[in-house]
């Protein structure tokens, strides 16, 4: 099973600043990684897939990069609605499981 | 508009059973693989089970294998999860999710399953 490790566990950033979240895979997952945003009491929402493709309706301030084992989600200028928990997920191996990282909580500084 | 609506959660005693449903609309349900993903209170996301579009391929997480059964009815646009021999470790919000080439592009709102005596 591929293990996904996210860092940091908690990130404190001020509104308007840039946030950089990291995700590392225990083995290569090519570019088959997705990022999700989850707010309290809500279901996760797909932000990025294929490591760098924004999902439908996702603002351009969200961007993803990386391949192989190292991936980054960047939020260029934080808005109040961006403070949430973010998960990465790999979907490279078959059959499942498609494993998730443990999450990064993005909080207001 | 794509909608996934789970139901069937609730309080159940250890060793008991529960059947979750996920009613789907706004897309061609029979064309997509579907999954169940759960989230224990205050914890991260855990994949539970996968079913292909025609039900021919099914997978389970080791933690639920032999106890949970995933199924679907394409005529009713519905996904199901039969959960037996429940333990307190199964306490979680259960989400159904549409799988689109590996990524989960739509999620239901979740249904809470609480296993407790």
PDB file of N, CA and C in Angstrom, chain B residues 7-107:
ATOM      1  N   UNK B   7     -28.103   7.926   2.966  1.00  0.00           N
ATOM      2  CA  UNK B   7     -29.065   7.733   4.040  1.00  0.00           C
ATOM      3  C   UNK B   7     -28.792   6.386   4.694  1.00  0.00           C
ATOM      4  N   UNK B   8     -29.420   6.170   5.834  1.00  0.00           N
ATOM      5  CA  UNK B   8     -29.315   4.879   6.491  1.00  0.00           C
ATOM      6  C   UNK B   8     -28.414   4.838   7.705  1.00  0.00           C
ATOM      7  N   UNK B   9     -27.724   5.935   7.980  1.00  0.00           N
ATOM      8  CA  UNK B   9     -26.868   5.947   9.160  1.00  0.00           C
ATOM      9  C   UNK B   9     -27.675   6.011  10.441  1.00  0.00           C
ATOM     10  N   UNK B  10     -26.982   5.828  11.548  1.00  0.00           N
ATOM     11  CA  UNK B  10     -27.656   5.891  12.844  1.00  0.00           C
ATOM     12  C   UNK B  10     -26.842   5.217  13.918  1.00  0.00           C
ATOM     13  N   UNK B  11     -27.492   5.021  15.057  1.00  0.00           N
ATOM     14  CA  UNK B  11     -26.865   4.372  16.206  1.00  0.00           C
ATOM     15  C   UNK B  11     -27.150   2.878  16.171  1.00  0.00           C
ATOM     16  N   UNK B  12     -26.102   2.087  16.312  1.00  0.00           N
ATOM     17  CA  UNK B  12     -26.251   0.635  16.285  1.00  0.00           C
ATOM     18  C   UNK B  12     -25.333   0.044  17.349  1.00  0.00           C
ATOM     19  N   UNK B  13     -25.752  -1.057  17.925  1.00  0.00           N
ATOM     20  CA  UNK B  13     -24.948  -1.714  18.949  1.00  0.00           C
ATOM     21  C   UNK B  13     -23.809  -2.513  18.322  1.00  0.00           C
ATOM     22  N   UNK B  14     -22.741  -2.693  19.068  1.00  0.00           N
ATOM     23  CA  UNK B  14     -21.643  -3.548  18.558  1.00  0.00           C
ATOM     24  C   UNK B  14     -22.177  -4.916  18.159  1.00  0.00           C
ATOM     25  N   UNK B  15     -21.707  -5.389  17.007  1.00  0.00           N
ATOM     26  CA  UNK B  15     -22.182  -6.647  16.469  1.00  0.00           C
ATOM     27  C   UNK B  15     -23.390  -6.520  15.583  1.00  0.00           C
ATOM     28  N   UNK B  16     -23.952  -5.337  15.543  1.00  0.00           N
ATOM     29  CA  UNK B  16     -25.162  -5.119  14.758  1.00  0.00           C
ATOM     30  C   UNK B  16     -24.878  -4.855  13.287  1.00  0.00           C
ATOM     31  N   UNK B  17     -25.953  -4.582  12.566  1.00  0.00           N
ATOM     32  CA  UNK B  17     -25.878  -4.363  11.120  1.00  0.00           C
ATOM     33  C   UNK B  17     -26.582  -3.075  10.743  1.00  0.00           C
ATOM     34  N   UNK B  18     -26.181  -2.563   9.588  1.00  0.00           N
ATOM     35  CA  UNK B  18     -26.771  -1.338   9.055  1.00  0.00           C
ATOM     36  C   UNK B  18     -26.585  -1.364   7.551  1.00  0.00           C
ATOM     37  N   UNK B  19     -27.546  -0.798   6.842  1.00  0.00           N
ATOM     38  CA  UNK B  19     -27.427  -0.699   5.389  1.00  0.00           C
ATOM     39  C   UNK B  19     -27.500   0.760   4.975  1.00  0.00           C
ATOM     40  N   UNK B  20     -26.442   1.218   4.344  1.00  0.00           N
ATOM     41  CA  UNK B  20     -26.398   2.582   3.844  1.00  0.00           C
ATOM     42  C   UNK B  20     -26.821   2.614   2.378  1.00  0.00           C
ATOM     43  N   UNK B  21     -27.453   3.714   2.002  1.00  0.00           N
ATOM     44  CA  UNK B  21     -27.850   3.926   0.617  1.00  0.00           C
ATOM     45  C   UNK B  21     -27.310   5.260   0.127  1.00  0.00           C
ATOM     46  N   UNK B  22     -27.121   5.335  -1.159  1.00  0.00           N
ATOM     47  CA  UNK B  22     -26.677   6.587  -1.790  1.00  0.00           C
ATOM     48  C   UNK B  22     -27.476   6.751  -3.073  1.00  0.00           C
ATOM     49  N   UNK B  23     -28.368   7.733  -3.076  1.00  0.00           N
ATOM     50  CA  UNK B  23     -29.207   8.000  -4.244  1.00  0.00           C
ATOM     51  C   UNK B  23     -28.536   9.072  -5.096  1.00  0.00           C
ATOM     52  N   UNK B  24     -28.381   8.757  -6.351  1.00  0.00           N
ATOM     53  CA  UNK B  24     -27.608   9.628  -7.232  1.00  0.00           C
ATOM     54  C   UNK B  24     -28.464  10.187  -8.359  1.00  0.00           C
ATOM     55  N   UNK B  25     -28.188  11.408  -8.735  1.00  0.00           N
ATOM     56  CA  UNK B  25     -28.928  12.040  -9.820  1.00  0.00           C
ATOM     57  C   UNK B  25     -28.045  13.070 -10.520  1.00  0.00           C
ATOM     58  N   UNK B  26     -28.478  13.465 -11.699  1.00  0.00           N
ATOM     59  CA  UNK B  26     -27.780  14.506 -12.439  1.00  0.00           C
ATOM     60  C   UNK B  26     -26.646  14.006 -13.305  1.00  0.00           C
ATOM     61  N   UNK B  27     -26.468  12.676 -13.366  1.00  0.00           N
ATOM     62  CA  UNK B  27     -25.442  12.117 -14.247  1.00  0.00           C
ATOM     63  C   UNK B  27     -25.836  10.686 -14.603  1.00  0.00           C
ATOM     64  N   UNK B  28     -25.138  10.133 -15.566  1.00  0.00           N
ATOM     65  CA  UNK B  28     -25.426   8.754 -16.002  1.00  0.00           C
ATOM     66  C   UNK B  28     -24.749   7.797 -15.034  1.00  0.00           C
ATOM     67  N   UNK B  29     -25.488   7.423 -14.010  1.00  0.00           N
ATOM     68  CA  UNK B  29     -24.959   6.629 -12.895  1.00  0.00           C
ATOM     69  C   UNK B  29     -24.286   5.350 -13.387  1.00  0.00           C
ATOM     70  N   UNK B  30     -24.869   4.711 -14.378  1.00  0.00           N
ATOM     71  CA  UNK B  30     -24.375   3.413 -14.842  1.00  0.00           C
ATOM     72  C   UNK B  30     -23.025   3.505 -15.554  1.00  0.00           C
ATOM     73  N   UNK B  31     -22.543   4.710 -15.777  1.00  0.00           N
ATOM     74  CA  UNK B  31     -21.274   4.893 -16.478  1.00  0.00           C
ATOM     75  C   UNK B  31     -20.084   5.075 -15.542  1.00  0.00           C
ATOM     76  N   UNK B  32     -20.350   5.147 -14.256  1.00  0.00           N
ATOM     77  CA  UNK B  32     -19.284   5.487 -13.310  1.00  0.00           C
ATOM     78  C   UNK B  32     -19.075   4.421 -12.243  1.00  0.00           C
ATOM     79  N   UNK B  33     -17.803   4.213 -11.908  1.00  0.00           N
ATOM     80  CA  UNK B  33     -17.480   3.460 -10.706  1.00  0.00           C
ATOM     81  C   UNK B  33     -17.819   4.327  -9.494  1.00  0.00           C
ATOM     82  N   UNK B  34     -18.115   3.671  -8.405  1.00  0.00           N
ATOM     83  CA  UNK B  34     -18.490   4.379  -7.185  1.00  0.00           C
ATOM     84  C   UNK B  34     -17.718   3.795  -6.008  1.00  0.00           C
ATOM     85  N   UNK B  35     -17.511   4.630  -5.019  1.00  0.00           N
ATOM     86  CA  UNK B  35     -16.776   4.209  -3.829  1.00  0.00           C
ATOM     87  C   UNK B  35     -17.480   4.683  -2.567  1.00  0.00           C
ATOM     88  N   UNK B  36     -17.153   4.020  -1.478  1.00  0.00           N
ATOM     89  CA  UNK B  36     -17.494   4.497  -0.138  1.00  0.00           C
ATOM     90  C   UNK B  36     -16.187   4.896   0.554  1.00  0.00           C
ATOM     91  N   UNK B  37     -16.202   6.052   1.163  1.00  0.00           N
ATOM     92  CA  UNK B  37     -15.071   6.571   1.927  1.00  0.00           C
ATOM     93  C   UNK B  37     -15.607   6.988   3.289  1.00  0.00           C
ATOM     94  N   UNK B  38     -14.869   6.709   4.347  1.00  0.00           N
ATOM     95  CA  UNK B  38     -15.365   7.073   5.677  1.00  0.00           C
ATOM     96  C   UNK B  38     -14.370   7.952   6.414  1.00  0.00           C
ATOM     97  N   UNK B  39     -14.893   8.596   7.440  1.00  0.00           N
ATOM     98  CA  UNK B  39     -14.077   9.508   8.240  1.00  0.00           C
ATOM     99  C   UNK B  39     -14.498   9.391   9.697  1.00  0.00           C
ATOM    100  N   UNK B  40     -13.637   8.810  10.498  1.00  0.00           N
ATOM    101  CA  UNK B  40     -13.903   8.710  11.924  1.00  0.00           C
ATOM    102  C   UNK B  40     -13.866  10.107  12.544  1.00  0.00           C
ATOM    103  N   UNK B  41     -14.542  10.306  13.656  1.00  0.00           N
ATOM    104  CA  UNK B  41     -14.604  11.631  14.276  1.00  0.00           C
ATOM    105  C   UNK B  41     -13.220  12.227  14.515  1.00  0.00           C
ATOM    106  N   UNK B  42     -12.973  13.408  13.966  1.00  0.00           N
ATOM    107  CA  UNK B  42     -11.712  14.099  14.146  1.00  0.00           C
ATOM    108  C   UNK B  42     -10.531  13.503  13.395  1.00  0.00           C
ATOM    109  N   UNK B  43     -10.807  12.552  12.522  1.00  0.00           N
ATOM    110  CA  UNK B  43      -9.732  11.847  11.805  1.00  0.00           C
ATOM    111  C   UNK B  43      -9.763  12.159  10.316  1.00  0.00           C
ATOM    112  N   UNK B  44      -8.845  11.503   9.585  1.00  0.00           N
ATOM    113  CA  UNK B  44      -8.752  11.711   8.155  1.00  0.00           C
ATOM    114  C   UNK B  44      -9.670  10.797   7.362  1.00  0.00           C
ATOM    115  N   UNK B  45      -9.476  10.805   6.056  1.00  0.00           N
ATOM    116  CA  UNK B  45     -10.322  10.045   5.142  1.00  0.00           C
ATOM    117  C   UNK B  45      -9.756   8.639   4.938  1.00  0.00           C
ATOM    118  N   UNK B  46     -10.656   7.665   4.936  1.00  0.00           N
ATOM    119  CA  UNK B  46     -10.259   6.268   4.753  1.00  0.00           C
ATOM    120  C   UNK B  46     -11.129   5.641   3.681  1.00  0.00           C
ATOM    121  N   UNK B  47     -10.516   5.155   2.631  1.00  0.00           N
ATOM    122  CA  UNK B  47     -11.256   4.445   1.592  1.00  0.00           C
ATOM    123  C   UNK B  47     -11.807   3.139   2.156  1.00  0.00           C
ATOM    124  N   UNK B  48     -13.047   2.812   1.796  1.00  0.00           N
ATOM    125  CA  UNK B  48     -13.718   1.624   2.321  1.00  0.00           C
ATOM    126  C   UNK B  48     -13.946   0.569   1.244  1.00  0.00           C
ATOM    127  N   UNK B  49     -14.532   0.989   0.104  1.00  0.00           N
ATOM    128  CA  UNK B  49     -14.912  -0.003  -0.878  1.00  0.00           C
ATOM    129  C   UNK B  49     -15.108   0.639  -2.241  1.00  0.00           C
ATOM    130  N   UNK B  50     -14.946  -0.185  -3.273  1.00  0.00           N
ATOM    131  CA  UNK B  50     -15.066   0.228  -4.677  1.00  0.00           C
ATOM    132  C   UNK B  50     -15.968  -0.750  -5.418  1.00  0.00           C
ATOM    133  N   UNK B  51     -16.785  -0.213  -6.337  1.00  0.00           N
ATOM    134  CA  UNK B  51     -17.568  -1.061  -7.223  1.00  0.00           C
ATOM    135  C   UNK B  51     -17.521  -0.464  -8.622  1.00  0.00           C
ATOM    136  N   UNK B  52     -17.269  -1.295  -9.593  1.00  0.00           N
ATOM    137  CA  UNK B  52     -17.208  -0.817 -10.969  1.00  0.00           C
ATOM    138  C   UNK B  52     -18.606  -0.480 -11.484  1.00  0.00           C
ATOM    139  N   UNK B  53     -18.670   0.127 -12.631  1.00  0.00           N
ATOM    140  CA  UNK B  53     -19.938   0.624 -13.167  1.00  0.00           C
ATOM    141  C   UNK B  53     -20.953  -0.497 -13.398  1.00  0.00           C
ATOM    142  N   UNK B  54     -20.456  -1.677 -13.758  1.00  0.00           N
ATOM    143  CA  UNK B  54     -21.366  -2.802 -14.033  1.00  0.00           C
ATOM    144  C   UNK B  54     -21.368  -3.847 -12.920  1.00  0.00           C
ATOM    145  N   UNK B  55     -20.785  -3.503 -11.779  1.00  0.00           N
ATOM    146  CA  UNK B  55     -20.717  -4.374 -10.588  1.00  0.00           C
ATOM    147  C   UNK B  55     -19.809  -5.586 -10.771  1.00  0.00           C
ATOM    148  N   UNK B  56     -19.075  -5.650 -11.855  1.00  0.00           N
ATOM    149  CA  UNK B  56     -18.260  -6.837 -12.113  1.00  0.00           C
ATOM    150  C   UNK B  56     -16.977  -6.868 -11.270  1.00  0.00           C
ATOM    151  N   UNK B  57     -16.547  -5.697 -10.799  1.00  0.00           N
ATOM    152  CA  UNK B  57     -15.317  -5.616 -10.015  1.00  0.00           C
ATOM    153  C   UNK B  57     -15.604  -4.897  -8.705  1.00  0.00           C
ATOM    154  N   UNK B  58     -15.199  -5.533  -7.625  1.00  0.00           N
ATOM    155  CA  UNK B  58     -15.448  -5.009  -6.280  1.00  0.00           C
ATOM    156  C   UNK B  58     -14.179  -5.186  -5.446  1.00  0.00           C
ATOM    157  N   UNK B  59     -13.881  -4.178  -4.651  1.00  0.00           N
ATOM    158  CA  UNK B  59     -12.753  -4.246  -3.724  1.00  0.00           C
ATOM    159  C   UNK B  59     -13.170  -3.683  -2.370  1.00  0.00           C
ATOM    160  N   UNK B  60     -12.486  -4.172  -1.341  1.00  0.00           N
ATOM    161  CA  UNK B  60     -12.733  -3.702   0.021  1.00  0.00           C
ATOM    162  C   UNK B  60     -11.411  -3.407   0.720  1.00  0.00           C
ATOM    163  N   UNK B  61     -11.465  -2.459   1.638  1.00  0.00           N
ATOM    164  CA  UNK B  61     -10.349  -2.260   2.541  1.00  0.00           C
ATOM    165  C   UNK B  61     -10.225  -3.478   3.446  1.00  0.00           C
ATOM    166  N   UNK B  62      -8.997  -3.791   3.846  1.00  0.00           N
ATOM    167  CA  UNK B  62      -8.791  -4.949   4.719  1.00  0.00           C
ATOM    168  C   UNK B  62      -9.590  -4.829   6.007  1.00  0.00           C
ATOM    169  N   UNK B  63      -9.793  -3.603   6.475  1.00  0.00           N
ATOM    170  CA  UNK B  63     -10.468  -3.373   7.747  1.00  0.00           C
ATOM    171  C   UNK B  63     -11.950  -3.744   7.718  1.00  0.00           C
ATOM    172  N   UNK B  64     -12.533  -3.880   6.523  1.00  0.00           N
ATOM    173  CA  UNK B  64     -13.958  -4.190   6.439  1.00  0.00           C
ATOM    174  C   UNK B  64     -14.232  -5.473   5.657  1.00  0.00           C
ATOM    175  N   UNK B  65     -13.201  -6.064   5.081  1.00  0.00           N
ATOM    176  CA  UNK B  65     -13.371  -7.253   4.246  1.00  0.00           C
ATOM    177  C   UNK B  65     -14.024  -8.371   5.044  1.00  0.00           C
ATOM    178  N   UNK B  66     -15.027  -8.986   4.430  1.00  0.00           N
ATOM    179  CA  UNK B  66     -15.742 -10.069   5.090  1.00  0.00           C
ATOM    180  C   UNK B  66     -16.907  -9.610   5.951  1.00  0.00           C
ATOM    181  N   UNK B  67     -16.995  -8.306   6.191  1.00  0.00           N
ATOM    182  CA  UNK B  67     -18.082  -7.773   7.023  1.00  0.00           C
ATOM    183  C   UNK B  67     -18.993  -6.828   6.234  1.00  0.00           C
ATOM    184  N   UNK B  68     -18.423  -6.101   5.284  1.00  0.00           N
ATOM    185  CA  UNK B  68     -19.176  -5.135   4.493  1.00  0.00           C
ATOM    186  C   UNK B  68     -19.389  -5.678   3.079  1.00  0.00           C
ATOM    187  N   UNK B  69     -20.520  -5.292   2.487  1.00  0.00           N
ATOM    188  CA  UNK B  69     -20.822  -5.669   1.111  1.00  0.00           C
ATOM    189  C   UNK B  69     -21.305  -4.448   0.347  1.00  0.00           C
ATOM    190  N   UNK B  70     -20.626  -4.128  -0.723  1.00  0.00           N
ATOM    191  CA  UNK B  70     -21.021  -3.012  -1.577  1.00  0.00           C
ATOM    192  C   UNK B  70     -21.857  -3.570  -2.729  1.00  0.00           C
ATOM    193  N   UNK B  71     -22.853  -2.801  -3.149  1.00  0.00           N
ATOM    194  CA  UNK B  71     -23.668  -3.191  -4.293  1.00  0.00           C
ATOM    195  C   UNK B  71     -24.267  -1.936  -4.917  1.00  0.00           C
ATOM    196  N   UNK B  72     -24.861  -2.125  -6.060  1.00  0.00           N
ATOM    197  CA  UNK B  72     -25.490  -1.002  -6.738  1.00  0.00           C
ATOM    198  C   UNK B  72     -26.656  -1.501  -7.574  1.00  0.00           C
ATOM    199  N   UNK B  73     -27.592  -0.602  -7.837  1.00  0.00           N
ATOM    200  CA  UNK B  73     -28.722  -0.886  -8.708  1.00  0.00           C
ATOM    201  C   UNK B  73     -28.760   0.234  -9.741  1.00  0.00           C
ATOM    202  N   UNK B  74     -28.266  -0.048 -10.911  1.00  0.00           N
ATOM    203  CA  UNK B  74     -28.186   1.009 -11.932  1.00  0.00           C
ATOM    204  C   UNK B  74     -29.566   1.458 -12.406  1.00  0.00           C
ATOM    205  N   UNK B  75     -30.548   0.591 -12.307  1.00  0.00           N
ATOM    206  CA  UNK B  75     -31.907   0.977 -12.695  1.00  0.00           C
ATOM    207  C   UNK B  75     -32.495   2.001 -11.721  1.00  0.00           C
ATOM    208  N   UNK B  76     -32.035   1.957 -10.489  1.00  0.00           N
ATOM    209  CA  UNK B  76     -32.526   2.874  -9.462  1.00  0.00           C
ATOM    210  C   UNK B  76     -31.516   3.987  -9.155  1.00  0.00           C
ATOM    211  N   UNK B  77     -30.402   4.017  -9.893  1.00  0.00           N
ATOM    212  CA  UNK B  77     -29.352   5.034  -9.653  1.00  0.00           C
ATOM    213  C   UNK B  77     -28.922   5.066  -8.193  1.00  0.00           C
ATOM    214  N   UNK B  78     -28.722   3.890  -7.648  1.00  0.00           N
ATOM    215  CA  UNK B  78     -28.432   3.814  -6.220  1.00  0.00           C
ATOM    216  C   UNK B  78     -27.245   2.918  -5.910  1.00  0.00           C
ATOM    217  N   UNK B  79     -26.533   3.317  -4.880  1.00  0.00           N
ATOM    218  CA  UNK B  79     -25.372   2.593  -4.353  1.00  0.00           C
ATOM    219  C   UNK B  79     -25.689   2.188  -2.930  1.00  0.00           C
ATOM    220  N   UNK B  80     -25.180   1.033  -2.510  1.00  0.00           N
ATOM    221  CA  UNK B  80     -25.476   0.528  -1.180  1.00  0.00           C
ATOM    222  C   UNK B  80     -24.211   0.043  -0.484  1.00  0.00           C
ATOM    223  N   UNK B  81     -24.292   0.027   0.853  1.00  0.00           N
ATOM    224  CA  UNK B  81     -23.234  -0.584   1.650  1.00  0.00           C
ATOM    225  C   UNK B  81     -23.898  -1.318   2.809  1.00  0.00           C
ATOM    226  N   UNK B  82     -23.857  -2.640   2.750  1.00  0.00           N
ATOM    227  CA  UNK B  82     -24.365  -3.472   3.845  1.00  0.00           C
ATOM    228  C   UNK B  82     -23.229  -3.692   4.824  1.00  0.00           C
ATOM    229  N   UNK B  83     -23.455  -3.286   6.073  1.00  0.00           N
ATOM    230  CA  UNK B  83     -22.414  -3.376   7.085  1.00  0.00           C
ATOM    231  C   UNK B  83     -22.859  -4.323   8.193  1.00  0.00           C
ATOM    232  N   UNK B  84     -22.122  -5.392   8.391  1.00  0.00           N
ATOM    233  CA  UNK B  84     -22.421  -6.386   9.428  1.00  0.00           C
ATOM    234  C   UNK B  84     -21.293  -6.445  10.455  1.00  0.00           C
ATOM    235  N   UNK B  85     -21.573  -7.064  11.579  1.00  0.00           N
ATOM    236  CA  UNK B  85     -20.583  -7.267  12.651  1.00  0.00           C
ATOM    237  C   UNK B  85     -19.853  -5.960  12.971  1.00  0.00           C
ATOM    238  N   UNK B  86     -20.622  -4.933  13.173  1.00  0.00           N
ATOM    239  CA  UNK B  86     -20.033  -3.604  13.397  1.00  0.00           C
ATOM    240  C   UNK B  86     -19.326  -3.528  14.746  1.00  0.00           C
ATOM    241  N   UNK B  87     -18.223  -2.787  14.750  1.00  0.00           N
ATOM    242  CA  UNK B  87     -17.476  -2.518  15.981  1.00  0.00           C
ATOM    243  C   UNK B  87     -17.359  -1.012  16.168  1.00  0.00           C
ATOM    244  N   UNK B  88     -16.869  -0.611  17.326  1.00  0.00           N
ATOM    245  CA  UNK B  88     -16.763   0.827  17.580  1.00  0.00           C
ATOM    246  C   UNK B  88     -15.773   1.488  16.614  1.00  0.00           C
ATOM    247  N   UNK B  89     -14.880   0.698  16.051  1.00  0.00           N
ATOM    248  CA  UNK B  89     -13.929   1.253  15.085  1.00  0.00           C
ATOM    249  C   UNK B  89     -14.579   1.604  13.760  1.00  0.00           C
ATOM    250  N   UNK B  90     -15.816   1.194  13.565  1.00  0.00           N
ATOM    251  CA  UNK B  90     -16.548   1.535  12.349  1.00  0.00           C
ATOM    252  C   UNK B  90     -17.319   2.842  12.500  1.00  0.00           C
ATOM    253  N   UNK B  91     -17.286   3.428  13.689  1.00  0.00           N
ATOM    254  CA  UNK B  91     -17.956   4.700  13.904  1.00  0.00           C
ATOM    255  C   UNK B  91     -17.307   5.774  13.032  1.00  0.00           C
ATOM    256  N   UNK B  92     -18.111   6.381  12.181  1.00  0.00           N
ATOM    257  CA  UNK B  92     -17.567   7.346  11.223  1.00  0.00           C
ATOM    258  C   UNK B  92     -18.706   7.979  10.426  1.00  0.00           C
ATOM    259  N   UNK B  93     -18.366   9.049   9.724  1.00  0.00           N
ATOM    260  CA  UNK B  93     -19.244   9.547   8.670  1.00  0.00           C
ATOM    261  C   UNK B  93     -18.874   8.787   7.403  1.00  0.00           C
ATOM    262  N   UNK B  94     -19.875   8.242   6.756  1.00  0.00           N
ATOM    263  CA  UNK B  94     -19.665   7.475   5.538  1.00  0.00           C
ATOM    264  C   UNK B  94     -20.114   8.320   4.350  1.00  0.00           C
ATOM    265  N   UNK B  95     -19.199   8.479   3.397  1.00  0.00           N
ATOM    266  CA  UNK B  95     -19.475   9.233   2.189  1.00  0.00           C
ATOM    267  C   UNK B  95     -19.518   8.288   0.988  1.00  0.00           C
ATOM    268  N   UNK B  96     -20.478   8.502   0.109  1.00  0.00           N
ATOM    269  CA  UNK B  96     -20.375   7.890  -1.206  1.00  0.00           C
ATOM    270  C   UNK B  96     -19.720   8.917  -2.124  1.00  0.00           C
ATOM    271  N   UNK B  97     -18.940   8.423  -3.066  1.00  0.00           N
ATOM    272  CA  UNK B  97     -18.197   9.321  -3.946  1.00  0.00           C
ATOM    273  C   UNK B  97     -18.157   8.753  -5.351  1.00  0.00           C
ATOM    274  N   UNK B  98     -18.318   9.612  -6.313  1.00  0.00           N
ATOM    275  CA  UNK B  98     -18.220   9.215  -7.707  1.00  0.00           C
ATOM    276  C   UNK B  98     -16.756   9.200  -8.100  1.00  0.00           C
ATOM    277  N   UNK B  99     -16.331   8.092  -8.643  1.00  0.00           N
ATOM    278  CA  UNK B  99     -14.942   7.974  -9.064  1.00  0.00           C
ATOM    279  C   UNK B  99     -14.829   8.295 -10.551  1.00  0.00           C
ATOM    280  N   UNK B 100     -13.928   9.180 -10.870  1.00  0.00           N
ATOM    281  CA  UNK B 100     -13.720   9.617 -12.244  1.00  0.00           C
ATOM    282  C   UNK B 100     -12.237   9.422 -12.559  1.00  0.00           C
ATOM    283  N   UNK B 101     -11.906   8.283 -13.141  1.00  0.00           N
ATOM    284  CA  UNK B 101     -10.508   7.944 -13.462  1.00  0.00           C
ATOM    285  C   UNK B 101      -9.615   8.052 -12.220  1.00  0.00           C
ATOM    286  N   UNK B 102     -10.127   7.608 -11.097  1.00  0.00           N
ATOM    287  CA  UNK B 102      -9.332   7.535  -9.882  1.00  0.00           C
ATOM    288  C   UNK B 102      -9.595   8.658  -8.893  1.00  0.00           C
ATOM    289  N   UNK B 103      -9.968   9.808  -9.412  1.00  0.00           N
ATOM    290  CA  UNK B 103     -10.246  10.922  -8.499  1.00  0.00           C
ATOM    291  C   UNK B 103     -11.734  10.908  -8.142  1.00  0.00           C
ATOM    292  N   UNK B 104     -12.043  11.466  -6.984  1.00  0.00           N
ATOM    293  CA  UNK B 104     -13.426  11.532  -6.527  1.00  0.00           C
ATOM    294  C   UNK B 104     -13.952  12.934  -6.817  1.00  0.00           C
ATOM    295  N   UNK B 105     -14.728  13.062  -7.876  1.00  0.00           N
ATOM    296  CA  UNK B 105     -15.117  14.405  -8.292  1.00  0.00           C
ATOM    297  C   UNK B 105     -16.425  14.878  -7.678  1.00  0.00           C
ATOM    298  N   UNK B 106     -17.225  13.976  -7.166  1.00  0.00           N
ATOM    299  CA  UNK B 106     -18.433  14.367  -6.449  1.00  0.00           C
ATOM    300  C   UNK B 106     -18.606  13.479  -5.231  1.00  0.00           C
ATOM    301  N   UNK B 107     -19.040  14.114  -4.136  1.00  0.00           N
ATOM    302  CA  UNK B 107     -19.230  13.428  -2.870  1.00  0.00           C
ATOM    303  C   UNK B 107     -20.643  13.713  -2.357  1.00  0.00           C
TER     304      UNK B 107
END
